[in-house]
Every structure is written in structure tokens, then in C-alpha cells.
Amino acid sequence: MIRYATATDLDAVTALHTEARATYYRGHLPESAYAGPEESARTRTGWAGAIERGAVLCAEIDGEEGEGGELAGIAAYGERDGVMFLTQLHVAPALWRKGVGGALHAACVEAWRAAGATTATLEVFEKNERAQAFYAAHGWTPDPDSPRSGNHLVLRLTLAPEAE
């Protein structure tokens, strides 16, 4: 199930974000850049603001009968000048390649089209080949105007109009 995050999701969202980032930054960046107390506080503040703006989608998988679902993935986005920016898309590493990322991506694209956007961009860590392959499979290509931002690649997605 895909739904918008609420303030009660903040702890789980922050934990999933931290776990997922550690998998692709570990060995490439100092741990303080993705996991230390200062970074954890910055991460929590950022997610709290995005949740408050209504810009965070959560993917849940079914929990035990009578219980809520388990947070499986998260995505955050924003808009500037008619261009959507996918700022975060993380899936719990134990659930990679189970369709969670694809479902989150599809929900983002649907929301962007509903908002009238025709283009989306994102940045992906240059060493994160798994994520790059995911985005390429979903139609993202290098941004011809600005292909890099520091140690991240900038990708662009042209949103085709929905079929009628």
C-alpha cells in the first residue's frame, strides 16, 4: 500500500532513510557524512519538514493480522518552477527487488502528472550503480543541461501525458 506519511511515521522514516543510505555510502564516504549524530539530527529535521508539507509517500507491506503494515519504502519530492524534484527514494535493503521501489516510483509519477508537471529531476550518488540501473529502467536519463552535482549524477525524466 502507498500512502502519504504523517507525523507518527517520522521515527520509522528516519530509521529507514539512515539504513538505506548507509548501504550505498559505506566505504565511499566518511561515516559522519551519513550516520553521525549531527547527520541524524539534520535528517530527522528534513524529513519532519517534508512530511509536514505533504511531500512524503510511504510504501507499506502487510503486517500481522490486525496490525498496521511495516514501512518498506519512502519517497519525497518537491516542485520548483514546474519541475518536480525527487529528493529521496529509499527502500528497506531487505526488501530490494520486491517491487517496492517501482510502486513508490509509479505513485510519484502519478502525483507529478496530477500536479501538471512535465519534467522531473533527481540526483543519484555516482557510486550507487544499483539505483542508477533502477532509474534507467524507469526512463530516467542524464540531464543534458546539468549532468553532475558534486559526487552525484543528475537525471531527468520526461513525463509523458497519461493515455486517455
PDB file of N, CA and C in Angstrom, residues 19-115:
ATOM      1  N   GLU A  19      19.263   3.627   7.330  1.00  0.00           N
ATOM      2  CA  GLU A  19      19.694   2.275   6.960  1.00  0.00           C
ATOM      3  C   GLU A  19      19.992   2.178   5.462  1.00  0.00           C
ATOM      4  N   ALA A  20      19.108   2.717   4.648  1.00  0.00           N
ATOM      5  CA  ALA A  20      19.294   2.623   3.199  1.00  0.00           C
ATOM      6  C   ALA A  20      20.530   3.413   2.747  1.00  0.00           C
ATOM      7  N   ARG A  21      20.693   4.628   3.243  1.00  0.00           N
ATOM      8  CA  ARG A  21      21.848   5.442   2.833  1.00  0.00           C
ATOM      9  C   ARG A  21      23.161   4.782   3.220  1.00  0.00           C
ATOM     10  N   ALA A  22      23.193   4.160   4.390  1.00  0.00           N
ATOM     11  CA  ALA A  22      24.430   3.524   4.836  1.00  0.00           C
ATOM     12  C   ALA A  22      24.864   2.431   3.865  1.00  0.00           C
ATOM     13  N   THR A  23      23.921   1.760   3.214  1.00  0.00           N
ATOM     14  CA  THR A  23      24.281   0.665   2.309  1.00  0.00           C
ATOM     15  C   THR A  23      25.039   1.144   1.084  1.00  0.00           C
ATOM     16  N   TYR A  24      24.746   2.355   0.600  1.00  0.00           N
ATOM     17  CA  TYR A  24      25.463   2.797  -0.593  1.00  0.00           C
ATOM     18  C   TYR A  24      26.561   3.813  -0.312  1.00  0.00           C
ATOM     19  N   TYR A  25      26.556   4.458   0.840  1.00  0.00           N
ATOM     20  CA  TYR A  25      27.636   5.393   1.166  1.00  0.00           C
ATOM     21  C   TYR A  25      28.801   4.717   1.882  1.00  0.00           C
ATOM     22  N   ARG A  26      28.502   3.623   2.620  1.00  0.00           N
ATOM     23  CA  ARG A  26      29.550   2.939   3.386  1.00  0.00           C
ATOM     24  C   ARG A  26      30.689   2.539   2.455  1.00  0.00           C
ATOM     25  N   GLY A  27      31.901   2.883   2.855  1.00  0.00           N
ATOM     26  CA  GLY A  27      33.079   2.563   2.058  1.00  0.00           C
ATOM     27  C   GLY A  27      33.424   3.628   1.030  1.00  0.00           C
ATOM     28  N   HIS A  28      32.530   4.592   0.840  1.00  0.00           N
ATOM     29  CA  HIS A  28      32.766   5.658  -0.141  1.00  0.00           C
ATOM     30  C   HIS A  28      32.862   7.038   0.507  1.00  0.00           C
ATOM     31  N   LEU A  29      32.182   7.221   1.617  1.00  0.00           N
ATOM     32  CA  LEU A  29      32.183   8.497   2.336  1.00  0.00           C
ATOM     33  C   LEU A  29      32.461   8.236   3.809  1.00  0.00           C
ATOM     34  N   PRO A  30      32.985   9.229   4.526  1.00  0.00           N
ATOM     35  CA  PRO A  30      33.163   9.047   5.972  1.00  0.00           C
ATOM     36  C   PRO A  30      31.799   8.817   6.634  1.00  0.00           C
ATOM     37  N   GLU A  31      31.762   7.968   7.642  1.00  0.00           N
ATOM     38  CA  GLU A  31      30.502   7.643   8.304  1.00  0.00           C
ATOM     39  C   GLU A  31      29.775   8.886   8.824  1.00  0.00           C
ATOM     40  N   SER A  32      30.509   9.890   9.247  1.00  0.00           N
ATOM     41  CA  SER A  32      29.876  11.102   9.768  1.00  0.00           C
ATOM     42  C   SER A  32      29.048  11.815   8.694  1.00  0.00           C
ATOM     43  N   ALA A  33      29.321  11.550   7.420  1.00  0.00           N
ATOM     44  CA  ALA A  33      28.581  12.177   6.334  1.00  0.00           C
ATOM     45  C   ALA A  33      27.195  11.575   6.144  1.00  0.00           C
ATOM     46  N   TYR A  34      26.961  10.377   6.711  1.00  0.00           N
ATOM     47  CA  TYR A  34      25.651   9.762   6.525  1.00  0.00           C
ATOM     48  C   TYR A  34      25.056   9.156   7.797  1.00  0.00           C
ATOM     49  N   ALA A  35      25.805   9.144   8.917  1.00  0.00           N
ATOM     50  CA  ALA A  35      25.270   8.437  10.074  1.00  0.00           C
ATOM     51  C   ALA A  35      25.514   9.095  11.427  1.00  0.00           C
ATOM     52  N   GLY A  36      26.410   9.995  11.591  1.00  0.00           N
ATOM     53  CA  GLY A  36      26.715  10.536  12.920  1.00  0.00           C
ATOM     54  C   GLY A  36      25.547  11.287  13.530  1.00  0.00           C
ATOM     55  N   PRO A  37      25.691  11.696  14.797  1.00  0.00           N
ATOM     56  CA  PRO A  37      24.594  12.382  15.495  1.00  0.00           C
ATOM     57  C   PRO A  37      24.155  13.676  14.812  1.00  0.00           C
ATOM     58  N   GLU A  38      25.089  14.437  14.286  1.00  0.00           N
ATOM     59  CA  GLU A  38      24.716  15.680  13.593  1.00  0.00           C
ATOM     60  C   GLU A  38      23.927  15.379  12.330  1.00  0.00           C
ATOM     61  N   GLU A  39      24.387  14.381  11.574  1.00  0.00           N
ATOM     62  CA  GLU A  39      23.676  13.993  10.359  1.00  0.00           C
ATOM     63  C   GLU A  39      22.306  13.416  10.689  1.00  0.00           C
ATOM     64  N   SER A  40      22.212  12.648  11.759  1.00  0.00           N
ATOM     65  CA  SER A  40      20.923  12.085  12.168  1.00  0.00           C
ATOM     66  C   SER A  40      19.929  13.189  12.525  1.00  0.00           C
ATOM     67  N   ALA A  41      20.395  14.204  13.220  1.00  0.00           N
ATOM     68  CA  ALA A  41      19.522  15.327  13.577  1.00  0.00           C
ATOM     69  C   ALA A  41      19.084  16.089  12.327  1.00  0.00           C
ATOM     70  N   ARG A  42      20.019  16.317  11.399  1.00  0.00           N
ATOM     71  CA  ARG A  42      19.686  17.014  10.152  1.00  0.00           C
ATOM     72  C   ARG A  42      18.680  16.201   9.339  1.00  0.00           C
ATOM     73  N   THR A  43      18.887  14.896   9.288  1.00  0.00           N
ATOM     74  CA  THR A  43      17.987  14.003   8.559  1.00  0.00           C
ATOM     75  C   THR A  43      16.584  14.066   9.140  1.00  0.00           C
ATOM     76  N   ARG A  44      16.489  13.967  10.449  1.00  0.00           N
ATOM     77  CA  ARG A  44      15.170  13.997  11.110  1.00  0.00           C
ATOM     78  C   ARG A  44      14.459  15.316  10.850  1.00  0.00           C
ATOM     79  N   THR A  45      15.179  16.415  10.945  1.00  0.00           N
ATOM     80  CA  THR A  45      14.578  17.728  10.686  1.00  0.00           C
ATOM     81  C   THR A  45      14.082  17.829   9.245  1.00  0.00           C
ATOM     82  N   GLY A  46      14.886  17.349   8.302  1.00  0.00           N
ATOM     83  CA  GLY A  46      14.498  17.392   6.894  1.00  0.00           C
ATOM     84  C   GLY A  46      13.246  16.578   6.614  1.00  0.00           C
ATOM     85  N   TRP A  47      13.189  15.367   7.154  1.00  0.00           N
ATOM     86  CA  TRP A  47      12.006  14.517   6.944  1.00  0.00           C
ATOM     87  C   TRP A  47      10.783  15.104   7.628  1.00  0.00           C
ATOM     88  N   ALA A  48      10.956  15.691   8.811  1.00  0.00           N
ATOM     89  CA  ALA A  48       9.813  16.303   9.505  1.00  0.00           C
ATOM     90  C   ALA A  48       9.204  17.411   8.646  1.00  0.00           C
ATOM     91  N   GLY A  49      10.060  18.239   8.046  1.00  0.00           N
ATOM     92  CA  GLY A  49       9.561  19.307   7.183  1.00  0.00           C
ATOM     93  C   GLY A  49       8.865  18.778   5.946  1.00  0.00           C
ATOM     94  N   ALA A  50       9.431  17.755   5.339  1.00  0.00           N
ATOM     95  CA  ALA A  50       8.823  17.176   4.124  1.00  0.00           C
ATOM     96  C   ALA A  50       7.479  16.531   4.447  1.00  0.00           C
ATOM     97  N   ILE A  51       7.396  15.843   5.581  1.00  0.00           N
ATOM     98  CA  ILE A  51       6.126  15.233   5.988  1.00  0.00           C
ATOM     99  C   ILE A  51       5.090  16.321   6.229  1.00  0.00           C
ATOM    100  N   GLU A  52       5.493  17.392   6.904  1.00  0.00           N
ATOM    101  CA  GLU A  52       4.572  18.496   7.175  1.00  0.00           C
ATOM    102  C   GLU A  52       4.046  19.129   5.881  1.00  0.00           C
ATOM    103  N   ARG A  53       4.891  19.179   4.848  1.00  0.00           N
ATOM    104  CA  ARG A  53       4.473  19.748   3.550  1.00  0.00           C
ATOM    105  C   ARG A  53       3.606  18.781   2.745  1.00  0.00           C
ATOM    106  N   GLY A  54       3.469  17.552   3.209  1.00  0.00           N
ATOM    107  CA  GLY A  54       2.680  16.566   2.480  1.00  0.00           C
ATOM    108  C   GLY A  54       3.399  16.028   1.261  1.00  0.00           C
ATOM    109  N   ALA A  55       4.731  15.957   1.333  1.00  0.00           N
ATOM    110  CA  ALA A  55       5.541  15.578   0.175  1.00  0.00           C
ATOM    111  C   ALA A  55       6.272  14.253   0.370  1.00  0.00           C
ATOM    112  N   VAL A  56       5.764  13.394   1.258  1.00  0.00           N
ATOM    113  CA  VAL A  56       6.423  12.110   1.521  1.00  0.00           C
ATOM    114  C   VAL A  56       5.412  10.980   1.331  1.00  0.00           C
ATOM    115  N   LEU A  57       5.783  10.037   0.485  1.00  0.00           N
ATOM    116  CA  LEU A  57       4.983   8.832   0.286  1.00  0.00           C
ATOM    117  C   LEU A  57       5.632   7.673   1.031  1.00  0.00           C
ATOM    118  N   CYS A  58       4.811   6.825   1.624  1.00  0.00           N
ATOM    119  CA  CYS A  58       5.278   5.631   2.321  1.00  0.00           C
ATOM    120  C   CYS A  58       4.725   4.401   1.616  1.00  0.00           C
ATOM    121  N   ALA A  59       5.559   3.400   1.471  1.00  0.00           N
ATOM    122  CA  ALA A  59       5.114   2.093   0.998  1.00  0.00           C
ATOM    123  C   ALA A  59       5.095   1.173   2.204  1.00  0.00           C
ATOM    124  N   GLU A  60       4.000   0.490   2.383  1.00  0.00           N
ATOM    125  CA  GLU A  60       3.878  -0.461   3.480  1.00  0.00           C
ATOM    126  C   GLU A  60       3.627  -1.848   2.921  1.00  0.00           C
ATOM    127  N   ILE A  61       4.139  -2.834   3.638  1.00  0.00           N
ATOM    128  CA  ILE A  61       3.778  -4.210   3.330  1.00  0.00           C
ATOM    129  C   ILE A  61       2.906  -4.692   4.476  1.00  0.00           C
ATOM    130  N   ASP A  62       2.055  -5.638   4.202  1.00  0.00           N
ATOM    131  CA  ASP A  62       1.099  -6.112   5.203  1.00  0.00           C
ATOM    132  C   ASP A  62       1.802  -6.635   6.438  1.00  0.00           C
ATOM    133  N   GLY A  63       1.273  -6.222   7.595  1.00  0.00           N
ATOM    134  CA  GLY A  63       1.773  -6.731   8.863  1.00  0.00           C
ATOM    135  C   GLY A  63       0.966  -7.949   9.278  1.00  0.00           C
ATOM    136  N   GLU A  64       1.115  -8.334  10.506  1.00  0.00           N
ATOM    137  CA  GLU A  64       0.321  -9.437  11.048  1.00  0.00           C
ATOM    138  C   GLU A  64      -1.143  -9.020  11.049  1.00  0.00           C
ATOM    139  N   GLU A  65      -2.024  -9.997  11.051  1.00  0.00           N
ATOM    140  CA  GLU A  65      -3.455  -9.706  11.038  1.00  0.00           C
ATOM    141  C   GLU A  65      -3.800  -8.811  12.223  1.00  0.00           C
ATOM    142  N   GLY A  66      -4.530  -7.748  11.937  1.00  0.00           N
ATOM    143  CA  GLY A  66      -4.936  -6.813  12.980  1.00  0.00           C
ATOM    144  C   GLY A  66      -3.909  -5.741  13.280  1.00  0.00           C
ATOM    145  N   GLU A  67      -2.732  -5.805  12.658  1.00  0.00           N
ATOM    146  CA  GLU A  67      -1.697  -4.804  12.886  1.00  0.00           C
ATOM    147  C   GLU A  67      -1.504  -3.978  11.625  1.00  0.00           C
ATOM    148  N   GLY A  68      -0.939  -2.806  11.796  1.00  0.00           N
ATOM    149  CA  GLY A  68      -0.629  -1.972  10.653  1.00  0.00           C
ATOM    150  C   GLY A  68       0.499  -2.573   9.834  1.00  0.00           C
ATOM    151  N   GLY A  69       0.729  -2.005   8.669  1.00  0.00           N
ATOM    152  CA  GLY A  69       1.789  -2.512   7.809  1.00  0.00           C
ATOM    153  C   GLY A  69       3.157  -2.059   8.262  1.00  0.00           C
ATOM    154  N   GLU A  70       4.160  -2.748   7.758  1.00  0.00           N
ATOM    155  CA  GLU A  70       5.557  -2.417   8.029  1.00  0.00           C
ATOM    156  C   GLU A  70       6.040  -1.443   6.958  1.00  0.00           C
ATOM    157  N   LEU A  71       6.751  -0.403   7.384  1.00  0.00           N
ATOM    158  CA  LEU A  71       7.287   0.562   6.433  1.00  0.00           C
ATOM    159  C   LEU A  71       8.350  -0.124   5.581  1.00  0.00           C
ATOM    160  N   ALA A  72       8.134  -0.121   4.274  1.00  0.00           N
ATOM    161  CA  ALA A  72       9.029  -0.816   3.350  1.00  0.00           C
ATOM    162  C   ALA A  72       9.838   0.141   2.492  1.00  0.00           C
ATOM    163  N   GLY A  73       9.308   1.343   2.282  1.00  0.00           N
ATOM    164  CA  GLY A  73       9.999   2.316   1.442  1.00  0.00           C
ATOM    165  C   GLY A  73       9.407   3.692   1.631  1.00  0.00           C
ATOM    166  N   ILE A  74      10.191   4.698   1.216  1.00  0.00           N
ATOM    167  CA  ILE A  74       9.777   6.095   1.344  1.00  0.00           C
ATOM    168  C   ILE A  74      10.251   6.874   0.127  1.00  0.00           C
ATOM    169  N   ALA A  75       9.494   7.889  -0.213  1.00  0.00           N
ATOM    170  CA  ALA A  75       9.886   8.789  -1.297  1.00  0.00           C
ATOM    171  C   ALA A  75       9.453  10.196  -0.923  1.00  0.00           C
ATOM    172  N   ALA A  76      10.283  11.164  -1.264  1.00  0.00           N
ATOM    173  CA  ALA A  76       9.956  12.564  -1.016  1.00  0.00           C
ATOM    174  C   ALA A  76      10.229  13.349  -2.292  1.00  0.00           C
ATOM    175  N   TYR A  77       9.395  14.352  -2.531  1.00  0.00           N
ATOM    176  CA  TYR A  77       9.573  15.169  -3.726  1.00  0.00           C
ATOM    177  C   TYR A  77       9.095  16.581  -3.466  1.00  0.00           C
ATOM    178  N   GLY A  78       9.472  17.463  -4.358  1.00  0.00           N
ATOM    179  CA  GLY A  78       9.045  18.850  -4.292  1.00  0.00           C
ATOM    180  C   GLY A  78       9.000  19.428  -5.690  1.00  0.00           C
ATOM    181  N   GLU A  79       8.528  20.652  -5.790  1.00  0.00           N
ATOM    182  CA  GLU A  79       8.376  21.298  -7.106  1.00  0.00           C
ATOM    183  C   GLU A  79       8.977  22.692  -7.064  1.00  0.00           C
ATOM    184  N   ARG A  80       9.672  23.044  -8.136  1.00  0.00           N
ATOM    185  CA  ARG A  80      10.180  24.402  -8.330  1.00  0.00           C
ATOM    186  C   ARG A  80      10.021  24.747  -9.797  1.00  0.00           C
ATOM    187  N   ASP A  81       9.326  25.829 -10.058  1.00  0.00           N
ATOM    188  CA  ASP A  81       9.162  26.335 -11.421  1.00  0.00           C
ATOM    189  C   ASP A  81       8.644  25.273 -12.392  1.00  0.00           C
ATOM    190  N   GLY A  82       7.676  24.478 -11.949  1.00  0.00           N
ATOM    191  CA  GLY A  82       7.053  23.483 -12.806  1.00  0.00           C
ATOM    192  C   GLY A  82       7.843  22.210 -12.992  1.00  0.00           C
ATOM    193  N   VAL A  83       8.997  22.094 -12.340  1.00  0.00           N
ATOM    194  CA  VAL A  83       9.811  20.884 -12.432  1.00  0.00           C
ATOM    195  C   VAL A  83       9.750  20.177 -11.084  1.00  0.00           C
ATOM    196  N   MET A  84       9.428  18.897 -11.115  1.00  0.00           N
ATOM    197  CA  MET A  84       9.414  18.105  -9.893  1.00  0.00           C
ATOM    198  C   MET A  84      10.821  17.600  -9.603  1.00  0.00           C
ATOM    199  N   PHE A  85      11.152  17.531  -8.329  1.00  0.00           N
ATOM    200  CA  PHE A  85      12.439  17.024  -7.881  1.00  0.00           C
ATOM    201  C   PHE A  85      12.173  15.838  -6.968  1.00  0.00           C
ATOM    202  N   LEU A  86      12.659  14.689  -7.347  1.00  0.00           N
ATOM    203  CA  LEU A  86      12.603  13.516  -6.479  1.00  0.00           C
ATOM    204  C   LEU A  86      13.804  13.647  -5.553  1.00  0.00           C
ATOM    205  N   THR A  87      13.545  14.038  -4.319  1.00  0.00           N
ATOM    206  CA  THR A  87      14.654  14.311  -3.405  1.00  0.00           C
ATOM    207  C   THR A  87      15.114  13.064  -2.665  1.00  0.00           C
ATOM    208  N   GLN A  88      14.222  12.096  -2.489  1.00  0.00           N
ATOM    209  CA  GLN A  88      14.570  10.864  -1.786  1.00  0.00           C
ATOM    210  C   GLN A  88      13.720   9.731  -2.329  1.00  0.00           C
ATOM    211  N   LEU A  89      14.301   8.561  -2.456  1.00  0.00           N
ATOM    212  CA  LEU A  89      13.560   7.323  -2.692  1.00  0.00           C
ATOM    213  C   LEU A  89      14.415   6.216  -2.096  1.00  0.00           C
ATOM    214  N   HIS A  90      13.919   5.650  -1.013  1.00  0.00           N
ATOM    215  CA  HIS A  90      14.669   4.620  -0.300  1.00  0.00           C
ATOM    216  C   HIS A  90      13.759   3.427  -0.024  1.00  0.00           C
ATOM    217  N   VAL A  91      14.309   2.243  -0.162  1.00  0.00           N
ATOM    218  CA  VAL A  91      13.614   1.005   0.160  1.00  0.00           C
ATOM    219  C   VAL A  91      14.451   0.283   1.209  1.00  0.00           C
ATOM    220  N   ALA A  92      13.777  -0.321   2.164  1.00  0.00           N
ATOM    221  CA  ALA A  92      14.496  -1.120   3.162  1.00  0.00           C
ATOM    222  C   ALA A  92      15.337  -2.157   2.422  1.00  0.00           C
ATOM    223  N   PRO A  93      16.638  -2.205   2.675  1.00  0.00           N
ATOM    224  CA  PRO A  93      17.507  -3.127   1.932  1.00  0.00           C
ATOM    225  C   PRO A  93      17.016  -4.570   1.906  1.00  0.00           C
ATOM    226  N   ALA A  94      16.378  -5.046   2.962  1.00  0.00           N
ATOM    227  CA  ALA A  94      15.871  -6.425   2.978  1.00  0.00           C
ATOM    228  C   ALA A  94      14.752  -6.639   1.959  1.00  0.00           C
ATOM    229  N   LEU A  95      14.198  -5.545   1.439  1.00  0.00           N
ATOM    230  CA  LEU A  95      13.073  -5.641   0.502  1.00  0.00           C
ATOM    231  C   LEU A  95      13.431  -5.197  -0.912  1.00  0.00           C
ATOM    232  N   TRP A  96      14.717  -5.020  -1.184  1.00  0.00           N
ATOM    233  CA  TRP A  96      15.113  -4.656  -2.543  1.00  0.00           C
ATOM    234  C   TRP A  96      14.653  -5.733  -3.519  1.00  0.00           C
ATOM    235  N   ARG A  97      14.329  -5.292  -4.717  1.00  0.00           N
ATOM    236  CA  ARG A  97      13.918  -6.177  -5.818  1.00  0.00           C
ATOM    237  C   ARG A  97      12.628  -6.939  -5.534  1.00  0.00           C
ATOM    238  N   LYS A  98      11.769  -6.316  -4.732  1.00  0.00           N
ATOM    239  CA  LYS A  98      10.466  -6.917  -4.427  1.00  0.00           C
ATOM    240  C   LYS A  98       9.319  -6.053  -4.961  1.00  0.00           C
ATOM    241  N   GLY A  99       9.640  -5.000  -5.737  1.00  0.00           N
ATOM    242  CA  GLY A  99       8.600  -4.153  -6.320  1.00  0.00           C
ATOM    243  C   GLY A  99       8.253  -2.913  -5.517  1.00  0.00           C
ATOM    244  N   VAL A 100       8.850  -2.753  -4.354  1.00  0.00           N
ATOM    245  CA  VAL A 100       8.532  -1.607  -3.503  1.00  0.00           C
ATOM    246  C   VAL A 100       8.961  -0.304  -4.175  1.00  0.00           C
ATOM    247  N   GLY A 101      10.193  -0.256  -4.675  1.00  0.00           N
ATOM    248  CA  GLY A 101      10.690   0.959  -5.328  1.00  0.00           C
ATOM    249  C   GLY A 101       9.867   1.300  -6.562  1.00  0.00           C
ATOM    250  N   GLY A 102       9.514   0.298  -7.342  1.00  0.00           N
ATOM    251  CA  GLY A 102       8.704   0.531  -8.533  1.00  0.00           C
ATOM    252  C   GLY A 102       7.340   1.089  -8.183  1.00  0.00           C
ATOM    253  N   ALA A 103       6.726   0.575  -7.117  1.00  0.00           N
ATOM    254  CA  ALA A 103       5.423   1.077  -6.690  1.00  0.00           C
ATOM    255  C   ALA A 103       5.527   2.523  -6.202  1.00  0.00           C
ATOM    256  N   LEU A 104       6.577   2.828  -5.445  1.00  0.00           N
ATOM    257  CA  LEU A 104       6.781   4.214  -4.996  1.00  0.00           C
ATOM    258  C   LEU A 104       7.015   5.140  -6.185  1.00  0.00           C
ATOM    259  N   HIS A 105       7.838   4.692  -7.123  1.00  0.00           N
ATOM    260  CA  HIS A 105       8.128   5.497  -8.302  1.00  0.00           C
ATOM    261  C   HIS A 105       6.843   5.779  -9.074  1.00  0.00           C
ATOM    262  N   ALA A 106       6.021   4.760  -9.292  1.00  0.00           N
ATOM    263  CA  ALA A 106       4.764   4.942 -10.022  1.00  0.00           C
ATOM    264  C   ALA A 106       3.845   5.926  -9.297  1.00  0.00           C
ATOM    265  N   ALA A 107       3.797   5.857  -7.966  1.00  0.00           N
ATOM    266  CA  ALA A 107       2.960   6.787  -7.196  1.00  0.00           C
ATOM    267  C   ALA A 107       3.473   8.217  -7.321  1.00  0.00           C
ATOM    268  N   CYS A 108       4.793   8.384  -7.341  1.00  0.00           N
ATOM    269  CA  CYS A 108       5.365   9.719  -7.537  1.00  0.00           C
ATOM    270  C   CYS A 108       4.985  10.266  -8.906  1.00  0.00           C
ATOM    271  N   VAL A 109       5.176   9.465  -9.936  1.00  0.00           N
ATOM    272  CA  VAL A 109       4.860   9.908 -11.299  1.00  0.00           C
ATOM    273  C   VAL A 109       3.384  10.292 -11.394  1.00  0.00           C
ATOM    274  N   GLU A 110       2.518   9.500 -10.792  1.00  0.00           N
ATOM    275  CA  GLU A 110       1.087   9.806 -10.804  1.00  0.00           C
ATOM    276  C   GLU A 110       0.812  11.158 -10.131  1.00  0.00           C
ATOM    277  N   ALA A 111       1.445  11.397  -8.983  1.00  0.00           N
ATOM    278  CA  ALA A 111       1.260  12.665  -8.269  1.00  0.00           C
ATOM    279  C   ALA A 111       1.802  13.834  -9.094  1.00  0.00           C
ATOM    280  N   TRP A 112       2.942  13.628  -9.748  1.00  0.00           N
ATOM    281  CA  TRP A 112       3.527  14.696 -10.551  1.00  0.00           C
ATOM    282  C   TRP A 112       2.632  15.049 -11.733  1.00  0.00           C
ATOM    283  N   ARG A 113       2.107  14.033 -12.405  1.00  0.00           N
ATOM    284  CA  ARG A 113       1.196  14.293 -13.532  1.00  0.00           C
ATOM    285  C   ARG A 113      -0.046  15.026 -13.054  1.00  0.00           C
ATOM    286  N   ALA A 114      -0.597  14.594 -11.918  1.00  0.00           N
ATOM    287  CA  ALA A 114      -1.792  15.242 -11.362  1.00  0.00           C
ATOM    288  C   ALA A 114      -1.528  16.708 -11.054  1.00  0.00           C
ATOM    289  N   ALA A 115      -0.285  17.029 -10.708  1.00  0.00           N
ATOM    290  CA  ALA A 115       0.093  18.419 -10.418  1.00  0.00           C
ATOM    291  C   ALA A 115       0.419  19.201 -11.694  1.00  0.00           C
TER     292      ALA A 115
END
